[in-house]
Amino acid sequence: MNPNLPHPSGGVPVDSSVPPYAQMLNAPQREAVLTTEGPVLMLAGAGTGKTAALTARMAHLVATRRAWPSQILCVTFTNKAAREMRERVAAHLGAPGEGLPWLGTFHSICAKMLRRHAELAGLQSNYTIIDTDDQLRLLKQIITEHEIDEKRWPARQLAGCIDRWKNRGLNPADLDAAENEAYANGKGAQMYGAYQDRLKALNACDFGDLMLHILNIFRKHTDVLAEYQSCFKYIMVDEYQDTNAVQYLWLRLLAQSHKNICVVGDDDQSIYSWRGAEVANILRFEKDFAGTHVVRLEQNYRSTPQILGAASGLIRANSERHDKTLWTQVNGGDKVKVIGVWDAPEEARRLSEEIERLEREGAPLDQVAILVRAQYQTREFEDRFIQVGINYRIIGGFRFYERAEIRDALAYLRVIAQPQDDLAFERIYNQPKRGLGSKTLEKMHIHARRVNLPLAAASLQLADSDELPKRAANTIGTLMRQFLSWREAAEVTSPADLLRLVLDESGYNDMLAKDRSAESAGRAENLSELARAMEEYETLGDFLEHVSLVMDNDRNDGEETVTIMTIHAAKGLEFDHVFCVGWEEGVFPSQRAIDEGGLASLEEERRLAYVAITRARRKCIIMHAANRRIYGQWTSSIPSRFIEELPEEFIDQESTMTGGASLWRANWSENEDPFAHVAQQNPGRADTRGPGWRRAVSGGYDTQPKRLAEPGRSAASFAAKPRSDIAIGAMVEHAKFGLGCVIDQEGNKLTIQFEEAGEKRVIDSFVSVVS
């Protein structure tokens, strides 16, 4: 052994010069690398090179022989991050990255530990890790055995409860009365315990067990804990702000011996509370580990000063955070542009024009991203991009019309429009569940082939025979009568109203309402957006033809594409040009999140806004609409409070709306609060507006709820020019609905009282004036 290098048992390097792997780092990064002893908190803002510092630190520990590779524990959240770290450490050391056996995700490391100590958890070392489908199937069996109504208390809801309990490090015996009431009126602990017993009988565990079993072993078997405490001289944790309770408890136990724990994270980017992450873990790190050395990485290598200034100013409105300010040596750059438009269609149109302009200027589409708060927002942009020929891709989800609930709804509509559509009928004959299993479907197919009829018609014939059990026959008969009723309704009902009727009468809405999983609300939002999209079409056939063209829009995977994704999916990514859309109260910040979580949720929404802005390298454009169609109703929208919180010196405001900001400002005086109606409409909700909330932003519309700047006009009237030969009171004729009288006019959309069809809303181009 080289006498100038210390033994892994400890000591300080004799050579105090900066090692090669640290020479390219800035001063704070180098400080984090060379501060090896004791607890270290590395506060790493967006784009500040945390991975470079973390991997250099690992290389330093090995190169200076402070520790053997097997004495270093480094945990990450993704396999991708673990692979990148291995490659970088290997490059620093000139040796294979496999020399770091304890570098991986929380769950992969715990799975490795559990294989060694499976018997202490009541398992064998060859245990199986079940996936979500197996978990749900097992839970359904247990629910049935305990005579619980699975329709009222779905297996997916129980799976969500169990996952939440395991993320918090809770065993069945640890649940308090409130947690026990979370499922089946006080049977939560009983069902959780039965599930765990069944897993052990199967020699299996689920994903959450990997950490919970090891935490239990550490608590009950101090000799095992002592073995790992002795083994890991140095512990490093990436993305510490995203740790949940069980991960926090596991790390604290492991770090108690040497206390050489270095955590890297940014509390301003903690955006995963919905999956158990607790920002408090990073905020209280200095209290958990006395003598913590704090290193702030604030030099940003990604964005322009204007983008960083806007993001930093916004996040300062949060109270629960470590103070830090991002800066860069890069000069220049455009201000963050805030664009106000009239409505969502204009938002999509204006955004597509901006992208086409960037493309003409030579910007690659691969460096353009659109960030939305919720998945349902993507539909407007997808339709627009199809129309103008912009290639796009959806990250972190399906394209709008490819989502399961959308395909289900479209299948119902296809069968209504075309009873011979066997593929559509097969998709929804038992969706939602009607007790028609695979055997019933097989009999339906056999009969359809025998009599040469479409599946739907053949199933009705089969229901009138003795070939099916009475319950199945009655169910099919009811379903076919519903289709007959919907087909008749399609003749006199708008496509959007028809969809709402089908979703209600088929039981699909009830199915989503009873599904208490995190995904169900998003699925309901998507279906509402589908209905809103259908309002632009006169007939069901027109809309289905449009969908077919959209679904058939195959693109060359080798071509450049604009990226559309949620802000959550964008974390860790970066683009030259970023469009942040839908920045209005209720959309972003999400009203549902604030209603459910109050101030804590609002601060997380603000962190989401911070993450969105800091994805941009060169340009960031924020868009908000004055009006949106929500559940079929035009509603005036207030610009997001986050726009108000952006420092004026870093933003450039623009409005395409008549009157602009001056009209907005004219609508209120110093003694009036233009946002007060939000609190009035929601009594009891905490007023979470920050200082300076009253500053006017680009608007051009009245601040009262559900009113437009000019009475009698909606956002649609600015998107299409109304006919001059039609006025309220005029008699008109429609090809389908017959004669009627115009009773209201909203841009190019007319409300007409027809003699036979009743009141309908139609586009003026579909009627002729009766002289």
mmCIF file with all atom_site columns, N, CA and C in Angstrom, residues 126-171:
data_model
loop_
_atom_site.group_PDB
_atom_site.id
_atom_site.type_symbol
_atom_site.label_atom_id
_atom_site.label_alt_id
_atom_site.label_comp_id
_atom_site.label_asym_id
_atom_site.label_entity_id
_atom_site.label_seq_id
_atom_site.pdbx_PDB_ins_code
_atom_site.Cartn_x
_atom_site.Cartn_y
_atom_site.Cartn_z
_atom_site.occupancy
_atom_site.B_iso_or_equiv
_atom_site.pdbx_formal_charge
_atom_site.auth_seq_id
_atom_site.auth_comp_id
_atom_site.auth_asym_id
_atom_site.auth_atom_id
_atom_site.pdbx_PDB_model_num
ATOM 1   N N  . ASN A 1 126 ? -36.015 -17.204 -2.027  1.00 0.00 ? 126 ASN A N  1
ATOM 2   C CA . ASN A 1 126 ? -36.459 -17.177 -3.425  1.00 0.00 ? 126 ASN A CA 1
ATOM 3   C C  . ASN A 1 126 ? -37.855 -16.576 -3.563  1.00 0.00 ? 126 ASN A C  1
ATOM 4   N N  . TYR A 1 127 ? -38.185 -15.635 -2.683  1.00 0.00 ? 127 TYR A N  1
ATOM 5   C CA . TYR A 1 127 ? -39.508 -15.025 -2.703  1.00 0.00 ? 127 TYR A CA 1
ATOM 6   C C  . TYR A 1 127 ? -39.782 -14.343 -4.049  1.00 0.00 ? 127 TYR A C  1
ATOM 7   N N  . THR A 1 128 ? -41.076 -14.178 -4.344  1.00 0.00 ? 128 THR A N  1
ATOM 8   C CA . THR A 1 128 ? -41.524 -13.520 -5.573  1.00 0.00 ? 128 THR A CA 1
ATOM 9   C C  . THR A 1 128 ? -42.000 -12.108 -5.258  1.00 0.00 ? 128 THR A C  1
ATOM 10  N N  . ILE A 1 129 ? -41.681 -11.165 -6.145  1.00 0.00 ? 129 ILE A N  1
ATOM 11  C CA . ILE A 1 129 ? -42.195 -9.794  -6.026  1.00 0.00 ? 129 ILE A CA 1
ATOM 12  C C  . ILE A 1 129 ? -43.365 -9.665  -6.999  1.00 0.00 ? 129 ILE A C  1
ATOM 13  N N  . ILE A 1 130 ? -44.576 -9.501  -6.482  1.00 0.00 ? 130 ILE A N  1
ATOM 14  C CA . ILE A 1 130 ? -45.755 -9.465  -7.345  1.00 0.00 ? 130 ILE A CA 1
ATOM 15  C C  . ILE A 1 130 ? -45.944 -8.071  -7.940  1.00 0.00 ? 130 ILE A C  1
ATOM 16  N N  . ASP A 1 131 ? -46.566 -8.026  -9.120  1.00 0.00 ? 131 ASP A N  1
ATOM 17  C CA . ASP A 1 131 ? -46.842 -6.740  -9.760  1.00 0.00 ? 131 ASP A CA 1
ATOM 18  C C  . ASP A 1 131 ? -48.234 -6.247  -9.369  1.00 0.00 ? 131 ASP A C  1
ATOM 19  N N  . THR A 1 132 ? -48.623 -5.121  -9.937  1.00 0.00 ? 132 THR A N  1
ATOM 20  C CA . THR A 1 132 ? -49.892 -4.498  -9.555  1.00 0.00 ? 132 THR A CA 1
ATOM 21  C C  . THR A 1 132 ? -51.087 -5.373  -9.907  1.00 0.00 ? 132 THR A C  1
ATOM 22  N N  . ASP A 1 133 ? -51.057 -6.004  -11.074 1.00 0.00 ? 133 ASP A N  1
ATOM 23  C CA . ASP A 1 133 ? -52.179 -6.856  -11.477 1.00 0.00 ? 133 ASP A CA 1
ATOM 24  C C  . ASP A 1 133 ? -52.369 -8.025  -10.507 1.00 0.00 ? 133 ASP A C  1
ATOM 25  N N  . ASP A 1 134 ? -51.257 -8.672  -10.137 1.00 0.00 ? 134 ASP A N  1
ATOM 26  C CA . ASP A 1 134 ? -51.350 -9.776  -9.174  1.00 0.00 ? 134 ASP A CA 1
ATOM 27  C C  . ASP A 1 134 ? -51.844 -9.286  -7.822  1.00 0.00 ? 134 ASP A C  1
ATOM 28  N N  . GLN A 1 135 ? -51.394 -8.095  -7.438  1.00 0.00 ? 135 GLN A N  1
ATOM 29  C CA . GLN A 1 135 ? -51.831 -7.529  -6.160  1.00 0.00 ? 135 GLN A CA 1
ATOM 30  C C  . GLN A 1 135 ? -53.344 -7.313  -6.153  1.00 0.00 ? 135 GLN A C  1
ATOM 31  N N  . LEU A 1 136 ? -53.881 -6.731  -7.215  1.00 0.00 ? 136 LEU A N  1
ATOM 32  C CA . LEU A 1 136 ? -55.313 -6.472  -7.276  1.00 0.00 ? 136 LEU A CA 1
ATOM 33  C C  . LEU A 1 136 ? -56.110 -7.773  -7.303  1.00 0.00 ? 136 LEU A C  1
ATOM 34  N N  . ARG A 1 137 ? -55.604 -8.764  -8.021  1.00 0.00 ? 137 ARG A N  1
ATOM 35  C CA . ARG A 1 137 ? -56.298 -10.049 -8.071  1.00 0.00 ? 137 ARG A CA 1
ATOM 36  C C  . ARG A 1 137 ? -56.343 -10.697 -6.684  1.00 0.00 ? 137 ARG A C  1
ATOM 37  N N  . LEU A 1 138 ? -55.250 -10.612 -5.966  1.00 0.00 ? 138 LEU A N  1
ATOM 38  C CA . LEU A 1 138 ? -55.185 -11.181 -4.623  1.00 0.00 ? 138 LEU A CA 1
ATOM 39  C C  . LEU A 1 138 ? -56.115 -10.432 -3.671  1.00 0.00 ? 138 LEU A C  1
ATOM 40  N N  . LEU A 1 139 ? -56.134 -9.115  -3.771  1.00 0.00 ? 139 LEU A N  1
ATOM 41  C CA . LEU A 1 139 ? -56.991 -8.320  -2.899  1.00 0.00 ? 139 LEU A CA 1
ATOM 42  C C  . LEU A 1 139 ? -58.473 -8.592  -3.177  1.00 0.00 ? 139 LEU A C  1
ATOM 43  N N  . LYS A 1 140 ? -58.830 -8.787  -4.427  1.00 0.00 ? 140 LYS A N  1
ATOM 44  C CA . LYS A 1 140 ? -60.222 -9.103  -4.754  1.00 0.00 ? 140 LYS A CA 1
ATOM 45  C C  . LYS A 1 140 ? -60.644 -10.423 -4.110  1.00 0.00 ? 140 LYS A C  1
ATOM 46  N N  . GLN A 1 141 ? -59.742 -11.396 -4.118  1.00 0.00 ? 141 GLN A N  1
ATOM 47  C CA . GLN A 1 141 ? -60.043 -12.673 -3.472  1.00 0.00 ? 141 GLN A CA 1
ATOM 48  C C  . GLN A 1 141 ? -60.291 -12.480 -1.976  1.00 0.00 ? 141 GLN A C  1
ATOM 49  N N  . ILE A 1 142 ? -59.448 -11.692 -1.352  1.00 0.00 ? 142 ILE A N  1
ATOM 50  C CA . ILE A 1 142 ? -59.574 -11.463 0.091   1.00 0.00 ? 142 ILE A CA 1
ATOM 51  C C  . ILE A 1 142 ? -60.856 -10.693 0.403   1.00 0.00 ? 142 ILE A C  1
ATOM 52  N N  . ILE A 1 143 ? -61.180 -9.706  -0.425  1.00 0.00 ? 143 ILE A N  1
ATOM 53  C CA . ILE A 1 143 ? -62.409 -8.924  -0.225  1.00 0.00 ? 143 ILE A CA 1
ATOM 54  C C  . ILE A 1 143 ? -63.633 -9.826  -0.311  1.00 0.00 ? 143 ILE A C  1
ATOM 55  N N  . THR A 1 144 ? -63.632 -10.716 -1.294  1.00 0.00 ? 144 THR A N  1
ATOM 56  C CA . THR A 1 144 ? -64.751 -11.650 -1.455  1.00 0.00 ? 144 THR A CA 1
ATOM 57  C C  . THR A 1 144 ? -64.862 -12.575 -0.254  1.00 0.00 ? 144 THR A C  1
ATOM 58  N N  . GLU A 1 145 ? -63.726 -13.091 0.210   1.00 0.00 ? 145 GLU A N  1
ATOM 59  C CA . GLU A 1 145 ? -63.721 -14.002 1.353   1.00 0.00 ? 145 GLU A CA 1
ATOM 60  C C  . GLU A 1 145 ? -64.263 -13.330 2.607   1.00 0.00 ? 145 GLU A C  1
ATOM 61  N N  . HIS A 1 146 ? -64.049 -12.038 2.741   1.00 0.00 ? 146 HIS A N  1
ATOM 62  C CA . HIS A 1 146 ? -64.522 -11.313 3.927   1.00 0.00 ? 146 HIS A CA 1
ATOM 63  C C  . HIS A 1 146 ? -65.913 -10.708 3.716   1.00 0.00 ? 146 HIS A C  1
ATOM 64  N N  . GLU A 1 147 ? -66.557 -11.081 2.602   1.00 0.00 ? 147 GLU A N  1
ATOM 65  C CA . GLU A 1 147 ? -67.940 -10.681 2.312   1.00 0.00 ? 147 GLU A CA 1
ATOM 66  C C  . GLU A 1 147 ? -68.103 -9.162  2.320   1.00 0.00 ? 147 GLU A C  1
ATOM 67  N N  . ILE A 1 148 ? -67.143 -8.487  1.688   1.00 0.00 ? 148 ILE A N  1
ATOM 68  C CA . ILE A 1 148 ? -67.206 -7.033  1.526   1.00 0.00 ? 148 ILE A CA 1
ATOM 69  C C  . ILE A 1 148 ? -67.642 -6.740  0.094   1.00 0.00 ? 148 ILE A C  1
ATOM 70  N N  . ASP A 1 149 ? -68.510 -5.737  -0.069  1.00 0.00 ? 149 ASP A N  1
ATOM 71  C CA . ASP A 1 149 ? -68.998 -5.362  -1.393  1.00 0.00 ? 149 ASP A CA 1
ATOM 72  C C  . ASP A 1 149 ? -67.868 -4.677  -2.175  1.00 0.00 ? 149 ASP A C  1
ATOM 73  N N  . GLU A 1 150 ? -67.330 -5.390  -3.158  1.00 0.00 ? 150 GLU A N  1
ATOM 74  C CA . GLU A 1 150 ? -66.169 -4.870  -3.896  1.00 0.00 ? 150 GLU A CA 1
ATOM 75  C C  . GLU A 1 150 ? -66.545 -3.673  -4.768  1.00 0.00 ? 150 GLU A C  1
ATOM 76  N N  . LYS A 1 151 ? -67.834 -3.573  -5.133  1.00 0.00 ? 151 LYS A N  1
ATOM 77  C CA . LYS A 1 151 ? -68.255 -2.419  -5.919  1.00 0.00 ? 151 LYS A CA 1
ATOM 78  C C  . LYS A 1 151 ? -68.220 -1.152  -5.070  1.00 0.00 ? 151 LYS A C  1
ATOM 79  N N  . ARG A 1 152 ? -68.560 -1.295  -3.807  1.00 0.00 ? 152 ARG A N  1
ATOM 80  C CA . ARG A 1 152 ? -68.533 -0.130  -2.914  1.00 0.00 ? 152 ARG A CA 1
ATOM 81  C C  . ARG A 1 152 ? -67.134 0.133   -2.390  1.00 0.00 ? 152 ARG A C  1
ATOM 82  N N  . TRP A 1 153 ? -66.384 -0.945  -2.138  1.00 0.00 ? 153 TRP A N  1
ATOM 83  C CA . TRP A 1 153 ? -65.025 -0.810  -1.601  1.00 0.00 ? 153 TRP A CA 1
ATOM 84  C C  . TRP A 1 153 ? -64.059 -1.525  -2.564  1.00 0.00 ? 153 TRP A C  1
ATOM 85  N N  . PRO A 1 154 ? -63.699 -0.848  -3.664  1.00 0.00 ? 154 PRO A N  1
ATOM 86  C CA . PRO A 1 154 ? -62.907 -1.508  -4.716  1.00 0.00 ? 154 PRO A CA 1
ATOM 87  C C  . PRO A 1 154 ? -61.535 -1.963  -4.217  1.00 0.00 ? 154 PRO A C  1
ATOM 88  N N  . ALA A 1 155 ? -61.035 -3.006  -4.865  1.00 0.00 ? 155 ALA A N  1
ATOM 89  C CA . ALA A 1 155 ? -59.703 -3.515  -4.537  1.00 0.00 ? 155 ALA A CA 1
ATOM 90  C C  . ALA A 1 155 ? -58.639 -2.459  -4.784  1.00 0.00 ? 155 ALA A C  1
ATOM 91  N N  . ARG A 1 156 ? -58.848 -1.651  -5.795  1.00 0.00 ? 156 ARG A N  1
ATOM 92  C CA . ARG A 1 156 ? -57.866 -0.607  -6.097  1.00 0.00 ? 156 ARG A CA 1
ATOM 93  C C  . ARG A 1 156 ? -57.762 0.412   -4.967  1.00 0.00 ? 156 ARG A C  1
ATOM 94  N N  . GLN A 1 157 ? -58.892 0.685   -4.314  1.00 0.00 ? 157 GLN A N  1
ATOM 95  C CA . GLN A 1 157 ? -58.859 1.603   -3.173  1.00 0.00 ? 157 GLN A CA 1
ATOM 96  C C  . GLN A 1 157 ? -58.078 0.992   -2.014  1.00 0.00 ? 157 GLN A C  1
ATOM 97  N N  . LEU A 1 158 ? -58.308 -0.303  -1.749  1.00 0.00 ? 158 LEU A N  1
ATOM 98  C CA . LEU A 1 158 ? -57.569 -0.964  -0.675  1.00 0.00 ? 158 LEU A CA 1
ATOM 99  C C  . LEU A 1 158 ? -56.081 -1.006  -1.000  1.00 0.00 ? 158 LEU A C  1
ATOM 100 N N  . ALA A 1 159 ? -55.742 -1.247  -2.268  1.00 0.00 ? 159 ALA A N  1
ATOM 101 C CA . ALA A 1 159 ? -54.336 -1.256  -2.671  1.00 0.00 ? 159 ALA A CA 1
ATOM 102 C C  . ALA A 1 159 ? -53.688 0.101   -2.426  1.00 0.00 ? 159 ALA A C  1
ATOM 103 N N  . GLY A 1 160 ? -54.444 1.175   -2.699  1.00 0.00 ? 160 GLY A N  1
ATOM 104 C CA . GLY A 1 160 ? -53.920 2.518   -2.446  1.00 0.00 ? 160 GLY A CA 1
ATOM 105 C C  . GLY A 1 160 ? -53.692 2.771   -0.967  1.00 0.00 ? 160 GLY A C  1
ATOM 106 N N  . CYS A 1 161 ? -54.610 2.308   -0.127  1.00 0.00 ? 161 CYS A N  1
ATOM 107 C CA . CYS A 1 161 ? -54.446 2.461   1.327   1.00 0.00 ? 161 CYS A CA 1
ATOM 108 C C  . CYS A 1 161 ? -53.211 1.713   1.813   1.00 0.00 ? 161 CYS A C  1
ATOM 109 N N  . ILE A 1 162 ? -53.075 0.466   1.376   1.00 0.00 ? 162 ILE A N  1
ATOM 110 C CA . ILE A 1 162 ? -51.935 -0.351  1.811   1.00 0.00 ? 162 ILE A CA 1
ATOM 111 C C  . ILE A 1 162 ? -50.618 0.265   1.361   1.00 0.00 ? 162 ILE A C  1
ATOM 112 N N  . ASP A 1 163 ? -50.591 0.766   0.139   1.00 0.00 ? 163 ASP A N  1
ATOM 113 C CA . ASP A 1 163 ? -49.368 1.409   -0.364  1.00 0.00 ? 163 ASP A CA 1
ATOM 114 C C  . ASP A 1 163 ? -49.028 2.629   0.486   1.00 0.00 ? 163 ASP A C  1
ATOM 115 N N  . ARG A 1 164 ? -50.040 3.410   0.841   1.00 0.00 ? 164 ARG A N  1
ATOM 116 C CA . ARG A 1 164 ? -49.805 4.591   1.670   1.00 0.00 ? 164 ARG A CA 1
ATOM 117 C C  . ARG A 1 164 ? -49.295 4.197   3.048   1.00 0.00 ? 164 ARG A C  1
ATOM 118 N N  . TRP A 1 165 ? -49.869 3.156   3.634   1.00 0.00 ? 165 TRP A N  1
ATOM 119 C CA . TRP A 1 165 ? -49.425 2.709   4.957   1.00 0.00 ? 165 TRP A CA 1
ATOM 120 C C  . TRP A 1 165 ? -47.984 2.206   4.912   1.00 0.00 ? 165 TRP A C  1
ATOM 121 N N  . LYS A 1 166 ? -47.644 1.471   3.890   1.00 0.00 ? 166 LYS A N  1
ATOM 122 C CA . LYS A 1 166 ? -46.274 0.951   3.794   1.00 0.00 ? 166 LYS A CA 1
ATOM 123 C C  . LYS A 1 166 ? -45.273 2.071   3.546   1.00 0.00 ? 166 LYS A C  1
ATOM 124 N N  . ASN A 1 167 ? -45.664 3.076   2.766   1.00 0.00 ? 167 ASN A N  1
ATOM 125 C CA . ASN A 1 167 ? -44.780 4.223   2.553   1.00 0.00 ? 167 ASN A CA 1
ATOM 126 C C  . ASN A 1 167 ? -44.513 4.981   3.846   1.00 0.00 ? 167 ASN A C  1
ATOM 127 N N  . ARG A 1 168 ? -45.406 4.846   4.801   1.00 0.00 ? 168 ARG A N  1
ATOM 128 C CA . ARG A 1 168 ? -45.232 5.512   6.096   1.00 0.00 ? 168 ARG A CA 1
ATOM 129 C C  . ARG A 1 168 ? -44.621 4.587   7.140   1.00 0.00 ? 168 ARG A C  1
ATOM 130 N N  . GLY A 1 169 ? -44.264 3.375   6.727   1.00 0.00 ? 169 GLY A N  1
ATOM 131 C CA . GLY A 1 169 ? -43.631 2.443   7.650   1.00 0.00 ? 169 GLY A CA 1
ATOM 132 C C  . GLY A 1 169 ? -44.586 1.820   8.638   1.00 0.00 ? 169 GLY A C  1
ATOM 133 N N  . LEU A 1 170 ? -45.876 1.727   8.299   1.00 0.00 ? 170 LEU A N  1
ATOM 134 C CA . LEU A 1 170 ? -46.899 1.220   9.212   1.00 0.00 ? 170 LEU A CA 1
ATOM 135 C C  . LEU A 1 170 ? -47.249 -0.228  8.897   1.00 0.00 ? 170 LEU A C  1
ATOM 136 N N  . ASN A 1 171 ? -47.254 -1.071  9.918   1.00 0.00 ? 171 ASN A N  1
ATOM 137 C CA . ASN A 1 171 ? -47.737 -2.442  9.823   1.00 0.00 ? 171 ASN A CA 1
ATOM 138 C C  . ASN A 1 171 ? -49.214 -2.459  10.217  1.00 0.00 ? 171 ASN A C  1
#
